[in-house]
Tab-separated table of C-alpha atoms in Angstrom:
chain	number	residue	atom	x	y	z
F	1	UNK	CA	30.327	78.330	103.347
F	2	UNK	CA	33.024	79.056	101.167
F	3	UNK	CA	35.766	81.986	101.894
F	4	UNK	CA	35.717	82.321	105.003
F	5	UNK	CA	35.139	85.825	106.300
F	6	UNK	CA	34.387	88.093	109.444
F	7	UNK	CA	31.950	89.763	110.085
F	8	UNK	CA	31.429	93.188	112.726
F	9	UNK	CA	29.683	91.055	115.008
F	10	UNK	CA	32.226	88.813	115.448
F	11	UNK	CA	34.939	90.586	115.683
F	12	UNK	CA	32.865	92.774	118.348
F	13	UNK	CA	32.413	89.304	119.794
F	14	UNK	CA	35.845	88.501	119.754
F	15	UNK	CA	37.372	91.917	121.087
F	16	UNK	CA	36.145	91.360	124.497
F	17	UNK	CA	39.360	89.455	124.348
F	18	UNK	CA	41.595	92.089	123.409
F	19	UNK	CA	43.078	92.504	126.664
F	20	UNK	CA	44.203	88.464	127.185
F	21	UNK	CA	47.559	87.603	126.965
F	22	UNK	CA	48.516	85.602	124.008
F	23	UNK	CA	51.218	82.768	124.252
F	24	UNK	CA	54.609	84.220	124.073
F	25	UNK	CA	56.776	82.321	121.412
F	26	UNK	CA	60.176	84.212	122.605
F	27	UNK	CA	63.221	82.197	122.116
F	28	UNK	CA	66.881	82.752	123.716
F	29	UNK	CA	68.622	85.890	121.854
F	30	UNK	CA	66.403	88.536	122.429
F	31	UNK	CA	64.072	87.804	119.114
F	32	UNK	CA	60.925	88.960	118.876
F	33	UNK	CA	58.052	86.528	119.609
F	34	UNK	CA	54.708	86.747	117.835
F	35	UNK	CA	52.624	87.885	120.451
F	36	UNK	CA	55.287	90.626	121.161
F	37	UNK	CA	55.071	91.751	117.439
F	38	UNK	CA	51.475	91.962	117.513
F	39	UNK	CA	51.481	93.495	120.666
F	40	UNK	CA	53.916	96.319	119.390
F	41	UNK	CA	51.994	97.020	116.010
F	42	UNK	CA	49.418	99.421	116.035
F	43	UNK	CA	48.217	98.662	112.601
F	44	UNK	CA	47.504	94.693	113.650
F	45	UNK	CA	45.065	94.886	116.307
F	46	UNK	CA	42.430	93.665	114.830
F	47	UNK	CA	44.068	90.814	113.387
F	48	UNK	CA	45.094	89.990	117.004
F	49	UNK	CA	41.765	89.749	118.541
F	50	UNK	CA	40.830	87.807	115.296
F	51	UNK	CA	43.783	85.137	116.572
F	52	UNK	CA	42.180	85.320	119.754
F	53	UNK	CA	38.893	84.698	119.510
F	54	UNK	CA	39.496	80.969	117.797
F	55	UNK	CA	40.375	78.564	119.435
F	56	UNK	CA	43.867	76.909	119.821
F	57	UNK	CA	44.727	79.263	116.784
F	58	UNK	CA	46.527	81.492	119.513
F	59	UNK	CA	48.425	78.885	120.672
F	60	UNK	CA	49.055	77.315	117.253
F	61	UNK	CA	50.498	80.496	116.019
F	62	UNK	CA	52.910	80.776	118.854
F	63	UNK	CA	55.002	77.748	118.740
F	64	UNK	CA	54.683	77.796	114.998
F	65	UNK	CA	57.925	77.603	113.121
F	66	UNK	CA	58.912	78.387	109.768
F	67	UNK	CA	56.552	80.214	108.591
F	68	UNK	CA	55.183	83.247	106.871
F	69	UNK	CA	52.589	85.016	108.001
F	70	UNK	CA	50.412	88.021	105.400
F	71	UNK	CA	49.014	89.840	107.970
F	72	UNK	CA	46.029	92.411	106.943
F	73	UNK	CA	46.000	96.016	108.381
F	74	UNK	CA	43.252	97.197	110.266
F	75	UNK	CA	42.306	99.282	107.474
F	76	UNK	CA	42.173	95.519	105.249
F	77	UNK	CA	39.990	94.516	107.749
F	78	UNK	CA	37.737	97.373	107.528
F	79	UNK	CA	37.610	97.615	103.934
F	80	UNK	CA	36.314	93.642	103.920
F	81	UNK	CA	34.129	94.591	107.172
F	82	UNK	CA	32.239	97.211	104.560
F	83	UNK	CA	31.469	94.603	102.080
F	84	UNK	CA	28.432	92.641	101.742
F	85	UNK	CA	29.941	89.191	101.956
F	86	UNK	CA	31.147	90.379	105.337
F	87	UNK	CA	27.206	91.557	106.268
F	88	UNK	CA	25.617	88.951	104.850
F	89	UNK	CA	27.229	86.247	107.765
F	90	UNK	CA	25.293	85.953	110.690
F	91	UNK	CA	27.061	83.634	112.529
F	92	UNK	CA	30.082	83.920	114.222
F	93	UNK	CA	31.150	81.157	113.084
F	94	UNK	CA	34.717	80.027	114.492
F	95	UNK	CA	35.672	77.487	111.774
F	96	UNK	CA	35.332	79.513	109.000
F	97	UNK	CA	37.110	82.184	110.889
F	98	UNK	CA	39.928	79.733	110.932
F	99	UNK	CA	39.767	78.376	107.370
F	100	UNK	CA	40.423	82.485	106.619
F	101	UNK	CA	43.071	82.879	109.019
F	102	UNK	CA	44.684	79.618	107.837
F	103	UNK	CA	44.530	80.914	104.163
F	104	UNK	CA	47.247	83.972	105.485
F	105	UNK	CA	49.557	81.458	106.721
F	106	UNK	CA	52.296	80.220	104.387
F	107	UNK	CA	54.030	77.282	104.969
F	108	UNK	CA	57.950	78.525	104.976
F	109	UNK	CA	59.479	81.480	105.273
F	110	UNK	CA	59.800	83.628	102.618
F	111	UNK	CA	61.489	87.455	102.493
F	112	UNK	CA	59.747	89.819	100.340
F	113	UNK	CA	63.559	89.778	98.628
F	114	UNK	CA	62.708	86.236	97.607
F	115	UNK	CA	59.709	87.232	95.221
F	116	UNK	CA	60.465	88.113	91.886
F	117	UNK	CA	58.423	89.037	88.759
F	118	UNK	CA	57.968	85.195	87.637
F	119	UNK	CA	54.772	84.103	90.050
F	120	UNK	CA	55.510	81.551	92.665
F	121	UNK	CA	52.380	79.589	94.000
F	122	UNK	CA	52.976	78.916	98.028
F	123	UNK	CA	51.109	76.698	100.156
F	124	UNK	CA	49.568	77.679	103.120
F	125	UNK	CA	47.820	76.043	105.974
F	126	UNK	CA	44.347	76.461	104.939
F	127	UNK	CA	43.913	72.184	104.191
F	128	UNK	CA	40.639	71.659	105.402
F	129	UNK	CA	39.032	69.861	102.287
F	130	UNK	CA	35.563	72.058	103.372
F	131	UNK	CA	37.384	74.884	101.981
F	132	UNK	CA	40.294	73.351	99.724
F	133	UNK	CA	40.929	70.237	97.703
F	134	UNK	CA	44.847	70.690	97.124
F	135	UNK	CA	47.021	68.623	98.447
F	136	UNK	CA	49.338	70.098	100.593
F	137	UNK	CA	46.948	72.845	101.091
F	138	UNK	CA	45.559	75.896	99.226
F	139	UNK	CA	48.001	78.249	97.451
F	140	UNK	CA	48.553	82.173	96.890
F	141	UNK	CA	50.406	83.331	94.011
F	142	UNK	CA	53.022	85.617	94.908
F	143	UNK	CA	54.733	87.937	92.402
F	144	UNK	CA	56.669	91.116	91.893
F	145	UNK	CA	55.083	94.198	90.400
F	146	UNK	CA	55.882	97.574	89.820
F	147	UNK	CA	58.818	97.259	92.765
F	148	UNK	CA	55.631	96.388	95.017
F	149	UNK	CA	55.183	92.705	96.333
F	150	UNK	CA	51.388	91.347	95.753
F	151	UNK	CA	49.726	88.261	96.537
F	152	UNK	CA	46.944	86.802	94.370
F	153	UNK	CA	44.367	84.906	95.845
F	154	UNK	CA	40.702	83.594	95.183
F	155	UNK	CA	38.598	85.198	92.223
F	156	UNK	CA	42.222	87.064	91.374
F	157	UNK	CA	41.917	89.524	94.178
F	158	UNK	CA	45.323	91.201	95.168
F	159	UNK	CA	46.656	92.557	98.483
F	160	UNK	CA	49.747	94.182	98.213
F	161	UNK	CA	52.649	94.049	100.917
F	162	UNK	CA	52.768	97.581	102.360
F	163	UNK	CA	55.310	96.642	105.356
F	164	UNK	CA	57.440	93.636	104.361
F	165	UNK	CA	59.934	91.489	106.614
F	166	UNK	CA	58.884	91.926	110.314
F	167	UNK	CA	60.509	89.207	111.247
F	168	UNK	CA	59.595	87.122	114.651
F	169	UNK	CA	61.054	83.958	116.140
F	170	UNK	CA	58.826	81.332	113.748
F	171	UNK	CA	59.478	83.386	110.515
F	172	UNK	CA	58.435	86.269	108.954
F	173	UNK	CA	55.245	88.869	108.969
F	174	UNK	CA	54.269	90.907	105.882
F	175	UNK	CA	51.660	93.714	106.339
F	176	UNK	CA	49.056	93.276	103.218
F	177	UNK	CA	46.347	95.851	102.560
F	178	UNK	CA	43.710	93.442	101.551
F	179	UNK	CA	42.026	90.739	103.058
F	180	UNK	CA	42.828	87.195	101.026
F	181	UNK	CA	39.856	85.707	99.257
F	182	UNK	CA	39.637	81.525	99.633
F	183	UNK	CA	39.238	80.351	96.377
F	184	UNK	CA	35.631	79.080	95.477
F	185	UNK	CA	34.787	75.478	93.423
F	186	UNK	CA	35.316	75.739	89.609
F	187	UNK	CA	31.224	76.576	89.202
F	188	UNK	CA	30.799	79.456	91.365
F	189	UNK	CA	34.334	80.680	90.091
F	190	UNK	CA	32.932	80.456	86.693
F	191	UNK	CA	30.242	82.609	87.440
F	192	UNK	CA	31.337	84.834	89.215
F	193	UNK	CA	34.410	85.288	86.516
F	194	UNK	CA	31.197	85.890	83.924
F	195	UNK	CA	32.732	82.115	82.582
F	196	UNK	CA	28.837	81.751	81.196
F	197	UNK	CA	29.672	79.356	79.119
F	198	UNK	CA	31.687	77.118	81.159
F	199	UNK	CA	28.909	76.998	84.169
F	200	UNK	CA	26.187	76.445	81.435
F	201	UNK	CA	27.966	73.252	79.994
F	202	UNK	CA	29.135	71.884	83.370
F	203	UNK	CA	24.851	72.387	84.339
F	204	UNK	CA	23.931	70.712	81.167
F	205	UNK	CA	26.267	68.124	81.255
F	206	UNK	CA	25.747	67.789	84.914
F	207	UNK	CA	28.958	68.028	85.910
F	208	UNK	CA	28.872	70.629	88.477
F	209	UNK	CA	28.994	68.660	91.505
F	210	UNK	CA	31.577	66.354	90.062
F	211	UNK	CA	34.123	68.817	88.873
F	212	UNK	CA	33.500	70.611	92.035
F	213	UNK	CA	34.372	67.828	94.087
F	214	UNK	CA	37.875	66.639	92.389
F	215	UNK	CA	41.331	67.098	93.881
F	216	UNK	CA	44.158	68.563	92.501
F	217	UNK	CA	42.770	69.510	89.109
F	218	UNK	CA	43.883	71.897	86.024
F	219	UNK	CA	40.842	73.351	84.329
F	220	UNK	CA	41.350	74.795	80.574
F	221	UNK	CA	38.208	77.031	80.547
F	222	UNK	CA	36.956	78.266	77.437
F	223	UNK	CA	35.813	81.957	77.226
F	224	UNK	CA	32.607	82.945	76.148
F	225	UNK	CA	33.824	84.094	72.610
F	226	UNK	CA	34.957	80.323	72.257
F	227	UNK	CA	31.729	79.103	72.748
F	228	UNK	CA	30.343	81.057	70.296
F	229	UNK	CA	32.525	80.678	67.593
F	230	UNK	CA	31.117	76.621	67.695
F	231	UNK	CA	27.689	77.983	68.828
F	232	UNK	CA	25.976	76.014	65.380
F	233	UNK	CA	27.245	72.908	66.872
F	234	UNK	CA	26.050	73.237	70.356
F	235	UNK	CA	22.191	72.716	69.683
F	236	UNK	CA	23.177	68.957	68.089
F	237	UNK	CA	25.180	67.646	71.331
F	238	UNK	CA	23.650	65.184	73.114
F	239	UNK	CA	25.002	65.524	77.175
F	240	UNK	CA	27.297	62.455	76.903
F	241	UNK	CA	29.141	64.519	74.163
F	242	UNK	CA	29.242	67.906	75.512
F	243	UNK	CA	30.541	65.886	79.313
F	244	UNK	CA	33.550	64.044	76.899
F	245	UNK	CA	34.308	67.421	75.318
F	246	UNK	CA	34.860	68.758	79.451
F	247	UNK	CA	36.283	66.097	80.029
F	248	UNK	CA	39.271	66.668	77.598
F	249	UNK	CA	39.637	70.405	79.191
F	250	UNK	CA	40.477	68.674	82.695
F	251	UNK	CA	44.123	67.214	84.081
F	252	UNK	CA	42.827	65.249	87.235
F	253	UNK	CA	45.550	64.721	89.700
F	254	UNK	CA	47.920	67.438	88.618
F	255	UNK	CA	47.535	71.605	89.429
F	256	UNK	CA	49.483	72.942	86.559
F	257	UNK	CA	50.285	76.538	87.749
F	258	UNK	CA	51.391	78.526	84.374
F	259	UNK	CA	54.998	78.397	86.409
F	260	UNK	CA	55.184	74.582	85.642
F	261	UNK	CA	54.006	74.793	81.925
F	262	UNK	CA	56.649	74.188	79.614
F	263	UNK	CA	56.918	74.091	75.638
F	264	UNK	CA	56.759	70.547	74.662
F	265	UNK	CA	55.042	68.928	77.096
F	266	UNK	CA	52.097	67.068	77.252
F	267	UNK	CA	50.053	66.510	80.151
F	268	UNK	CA	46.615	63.655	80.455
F	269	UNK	CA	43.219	64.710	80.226
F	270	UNK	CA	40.319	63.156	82.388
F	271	UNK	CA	38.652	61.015	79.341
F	272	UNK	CA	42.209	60.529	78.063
F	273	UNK	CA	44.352	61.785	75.339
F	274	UNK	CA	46.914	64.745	75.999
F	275	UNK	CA	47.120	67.490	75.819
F	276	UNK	CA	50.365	69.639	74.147
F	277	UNK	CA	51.165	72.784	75.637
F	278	UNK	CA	53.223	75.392	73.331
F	279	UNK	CA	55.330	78.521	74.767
F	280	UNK	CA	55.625	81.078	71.831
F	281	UNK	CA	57.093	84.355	72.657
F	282	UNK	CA	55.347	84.328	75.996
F	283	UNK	CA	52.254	83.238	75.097
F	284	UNK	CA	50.991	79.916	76.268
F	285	UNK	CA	49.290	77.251	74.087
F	286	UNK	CA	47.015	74.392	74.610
F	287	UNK	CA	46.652	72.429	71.623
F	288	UNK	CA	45.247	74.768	69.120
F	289	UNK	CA	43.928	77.633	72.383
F	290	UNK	CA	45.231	80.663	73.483
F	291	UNK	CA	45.871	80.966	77.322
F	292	UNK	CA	44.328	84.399	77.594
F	293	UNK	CA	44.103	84.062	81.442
F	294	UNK	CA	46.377	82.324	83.383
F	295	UNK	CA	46.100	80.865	87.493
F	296	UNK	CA	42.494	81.451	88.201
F	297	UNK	CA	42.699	79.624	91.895
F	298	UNK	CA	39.977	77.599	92.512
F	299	UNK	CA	38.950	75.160	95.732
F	300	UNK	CA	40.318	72.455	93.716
F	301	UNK	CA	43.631	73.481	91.741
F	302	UNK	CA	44.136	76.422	88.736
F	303	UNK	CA	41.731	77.391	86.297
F	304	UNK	CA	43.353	78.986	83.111
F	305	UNK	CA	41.333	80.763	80.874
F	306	UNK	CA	41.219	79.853	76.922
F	307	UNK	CA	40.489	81.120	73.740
F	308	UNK	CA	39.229	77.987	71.886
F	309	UNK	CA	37.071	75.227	72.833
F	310	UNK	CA	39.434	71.680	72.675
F	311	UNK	CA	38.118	69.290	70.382
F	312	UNK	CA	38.836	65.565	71.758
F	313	UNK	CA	38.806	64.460	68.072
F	314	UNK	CA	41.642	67.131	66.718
F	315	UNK	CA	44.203	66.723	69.569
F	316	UNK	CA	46.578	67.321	66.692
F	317	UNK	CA	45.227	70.981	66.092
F	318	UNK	CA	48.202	73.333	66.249
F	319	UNK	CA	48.567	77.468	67.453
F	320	UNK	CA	48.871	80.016	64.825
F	321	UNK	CA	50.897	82.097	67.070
F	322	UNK	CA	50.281	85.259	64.922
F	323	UNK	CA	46.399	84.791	64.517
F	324	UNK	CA	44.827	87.400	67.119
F	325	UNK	CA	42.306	84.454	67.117
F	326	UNK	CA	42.877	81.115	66.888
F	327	UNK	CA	40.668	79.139	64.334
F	328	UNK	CA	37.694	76.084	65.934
F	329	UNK	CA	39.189	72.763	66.407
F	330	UNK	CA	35.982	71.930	65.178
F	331	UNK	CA	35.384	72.060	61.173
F	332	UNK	CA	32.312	73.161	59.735
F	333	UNK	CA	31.011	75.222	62.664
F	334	UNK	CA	29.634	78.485	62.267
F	335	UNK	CA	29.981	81.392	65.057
F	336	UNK	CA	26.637	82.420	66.875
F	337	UNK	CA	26.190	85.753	68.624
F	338	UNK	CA	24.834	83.558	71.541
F	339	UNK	CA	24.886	79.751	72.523
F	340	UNK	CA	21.964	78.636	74.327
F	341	UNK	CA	23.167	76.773	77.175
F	342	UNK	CA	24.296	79.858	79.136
F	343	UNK	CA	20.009	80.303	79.454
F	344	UNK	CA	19.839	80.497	83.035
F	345	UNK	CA	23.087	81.553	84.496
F	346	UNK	CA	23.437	84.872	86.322
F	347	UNK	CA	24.850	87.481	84.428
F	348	UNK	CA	27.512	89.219	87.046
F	349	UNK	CA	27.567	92.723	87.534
F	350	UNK	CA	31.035	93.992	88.687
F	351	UNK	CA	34.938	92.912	87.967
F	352	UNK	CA	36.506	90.401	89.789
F	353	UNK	CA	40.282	91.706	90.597
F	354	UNK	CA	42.798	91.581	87.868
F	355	UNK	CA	45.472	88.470	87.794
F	356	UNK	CA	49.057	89.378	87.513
F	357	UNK	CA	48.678	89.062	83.491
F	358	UNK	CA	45.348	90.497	82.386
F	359	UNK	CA	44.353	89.996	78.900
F	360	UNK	CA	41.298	91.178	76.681
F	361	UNK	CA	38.244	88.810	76.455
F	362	UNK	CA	38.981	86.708	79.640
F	363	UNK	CA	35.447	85.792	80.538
F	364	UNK	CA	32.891	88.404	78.675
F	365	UNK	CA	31.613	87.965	75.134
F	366	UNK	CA	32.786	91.750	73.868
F	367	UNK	CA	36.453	91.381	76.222
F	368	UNK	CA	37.641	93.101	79.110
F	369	UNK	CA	37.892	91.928	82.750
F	370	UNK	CA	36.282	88.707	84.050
F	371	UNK	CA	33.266	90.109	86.276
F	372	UNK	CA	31.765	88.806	89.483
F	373	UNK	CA	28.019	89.006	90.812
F	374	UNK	CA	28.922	90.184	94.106
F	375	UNK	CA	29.899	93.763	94.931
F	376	UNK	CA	32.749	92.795	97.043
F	377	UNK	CA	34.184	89.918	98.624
F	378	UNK	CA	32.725	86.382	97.328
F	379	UNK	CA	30.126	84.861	99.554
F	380	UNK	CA	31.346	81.903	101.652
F	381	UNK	CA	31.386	78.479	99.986
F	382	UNK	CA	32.420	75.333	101.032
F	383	UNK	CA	33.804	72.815	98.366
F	384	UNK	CA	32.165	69.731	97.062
F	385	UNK	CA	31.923	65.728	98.240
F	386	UNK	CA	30.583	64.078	95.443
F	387	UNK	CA	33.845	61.551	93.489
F	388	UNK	CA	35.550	61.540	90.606
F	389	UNK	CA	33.633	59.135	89.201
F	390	UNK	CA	30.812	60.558	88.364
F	391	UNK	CA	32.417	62.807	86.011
F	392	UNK	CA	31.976	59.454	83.222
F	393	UNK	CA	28.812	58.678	84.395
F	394	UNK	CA	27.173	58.838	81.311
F	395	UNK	CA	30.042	60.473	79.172
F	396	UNK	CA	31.554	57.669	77.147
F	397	UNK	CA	31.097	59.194	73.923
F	398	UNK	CA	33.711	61.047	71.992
F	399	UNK	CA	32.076	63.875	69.720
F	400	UNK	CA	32.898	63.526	65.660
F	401	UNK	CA	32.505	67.187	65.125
């Protein structure tokens, strides 16, 4: 089960509780302990009983140190209660109640004065791999916008701080009107971003499970318009060259957040080669692609959009920084108004939330914003177990395209 929600019956469940006595963290010098800030804010009660009704958590939370803690408002909670992911659950299930809770816990402390308009990407304490494959554990993005401080979580969704810098002996609380999202594996976040293309080729390349399954990954995921403008070349590829051109859109071992991309650099792909990122003006480069997305969090690392499909075989192609679209790395392909292997993947239905950047033709053929099948919060998921390894089963080929 993948982000890891709450649902009314367990909170009901869990508010027989309310009127325990959590640990008291209070320190010499008068500050304010968790459990007394909790205690004292109205707009956190259901939070609290959340705490309460898992295990150890309460305990956890009270000698915790250094830390910062995004706290959604009862009216967070409702909003997610009212959703169908948050229906749909019919367990109360205690560990994925955790693996949520975790997800709002940042490792450090951080005062909303400490954000600024360039994204920062903080780990928390969600590090079960069941729900995350990053080492040092699953990130938010944190940014400055419009004077208000948001975090960006799974399938882009924002909360916004609404109450910043309560602070409490083990760090510092900020009141967020949204319920985090735990990001999903790189197939279902296709999907649900209306990445058709992407979760077509990873199916027919069978690839899911292993891409799923990696650690610490970068993903270069090309929208559907950049499948389309190769779509003559897709009928011809045999599945060991369609899995070495995905192969040479994945950095194993590294999460390149668009914070860490530089002009210049290269970084490895999976089946070898590099890859050559460009900065021009702002706009991000890989090889001869567009980054039209950026920091797509997924179970396994950061997923950034792109506007061109890489071609292993013309790791020389360069940007035209001017073009509004960038021309195939592959020559003598003609543009299709549809590519074949998206037969079979749901078409979503609604917008996922909008990343701190938003550009046109993220994920859907005719542009706009990326698009998700459910009609509110994504449907738990738990992340993959399968090995690296089998990403080159049966990909050895490079494509001469």
């Amino acid at each position: 089960m993948y982000s890891q929600l709450l649902t009314v019956a367990a909170l009901a469940a869990l508010a027989t509780a309310q009127n325990e006595t959590m640990p008291s963290n209070s320190t010499e010098g008068g500050s304010m302990s968790l459990t007394q800030l909790l205690d004292s804010t109205e707009s956190l009660s259901t939070l609290k009983t959340a705490v309460r009704g898992v295990p150890g958590l309460a305990e956890m939370l009270g000698s915790a140190e250094n830390v910062t803690i995004l706290a959604p408002s009862n009216e967070a909670f409702q909003m997610f209660m009212e959703t169908p992911a948050a229906a749909a659950l019919a367990d109360n299930d205690t560990e994925a109640i955790q693996a949520l809770l975790s997800y709002h816990i940042i490792n450090g402390t951080y005062a909303s004065s400490a954000v600024t308009e360039t994204p920062v990407f903080l780990p928390t304490m969600l590090n079960d791999s069941m729900y995350a494959n990053v080492t040092g554990g699953q990130v938010v993005e944190a940014v400055m916008q419009e004077d208000s401080v948001v975090f960006y979580s799974g399938l882009l969704s924002n909360a916004t701080v609404t109450m910043a810098d309560q602070n409490f002996t083990g760090g510092v609380v900020h009141i967020i009107d949204n319920v985090l999202t735990i990001p999903q594996n790189v197939s279902s976040t296709a999907v649900a971003a209306g990445l058709s293309g992407v979760a077509g080729a990873l199916t027919r390349a069978n690839l899911v499970d292993a891409v799923d399954s990696l650690t610490d990954v970068t993903i270069f995921a090309p929208n559907n318009s950049a499948f389309q403008a190769i779509g003559s070349a897709l009928p011809n590829m045999t599945t060991s060259m369609l899995a070495s051109i995905l192969q040479y859109h994945v950095v194993d071992g590294t999460v390149a957040y668009s914070s860490s991309l530089e002009d210049g650099m290269t970084v490895p792909a999976m089946m070898g080669g590099d890859l050559r990122i460009t900065i021009d003006d702002g706009d991000v480069f890989v090889n001869s692609a567009k980054v039209v997305l950026p920091d797509v969090l997924v179970a396994n690392g950061v997923v950034h959009v792109i506007d061109n499909v890489l071609n292993p075989n013309n790791s020389m192609a360069m940007p035209d920084p001017t073009a509004s679209v960038q021309t195939p790395a592959f020559s003598g392909v003609t543009s299709t108004d549809s590519v074949d292997i998206t037969s079979g993947i749901p078409t979503p239905t609604t917008p996922i939330g909008a990343g701190p950047t938003p550009a046109e033709d993220a994920g859907g053929e005719d542009g706009g914003a990326m698009m998700t099948s459910a009609e509110g919060a994504a449907s738990p998921m738990k992340t993959g177990a399968v090995g690296a390894a089998a990403l080159f089963a049966g990909a050895g080929m490079w494509v001469n395209i």
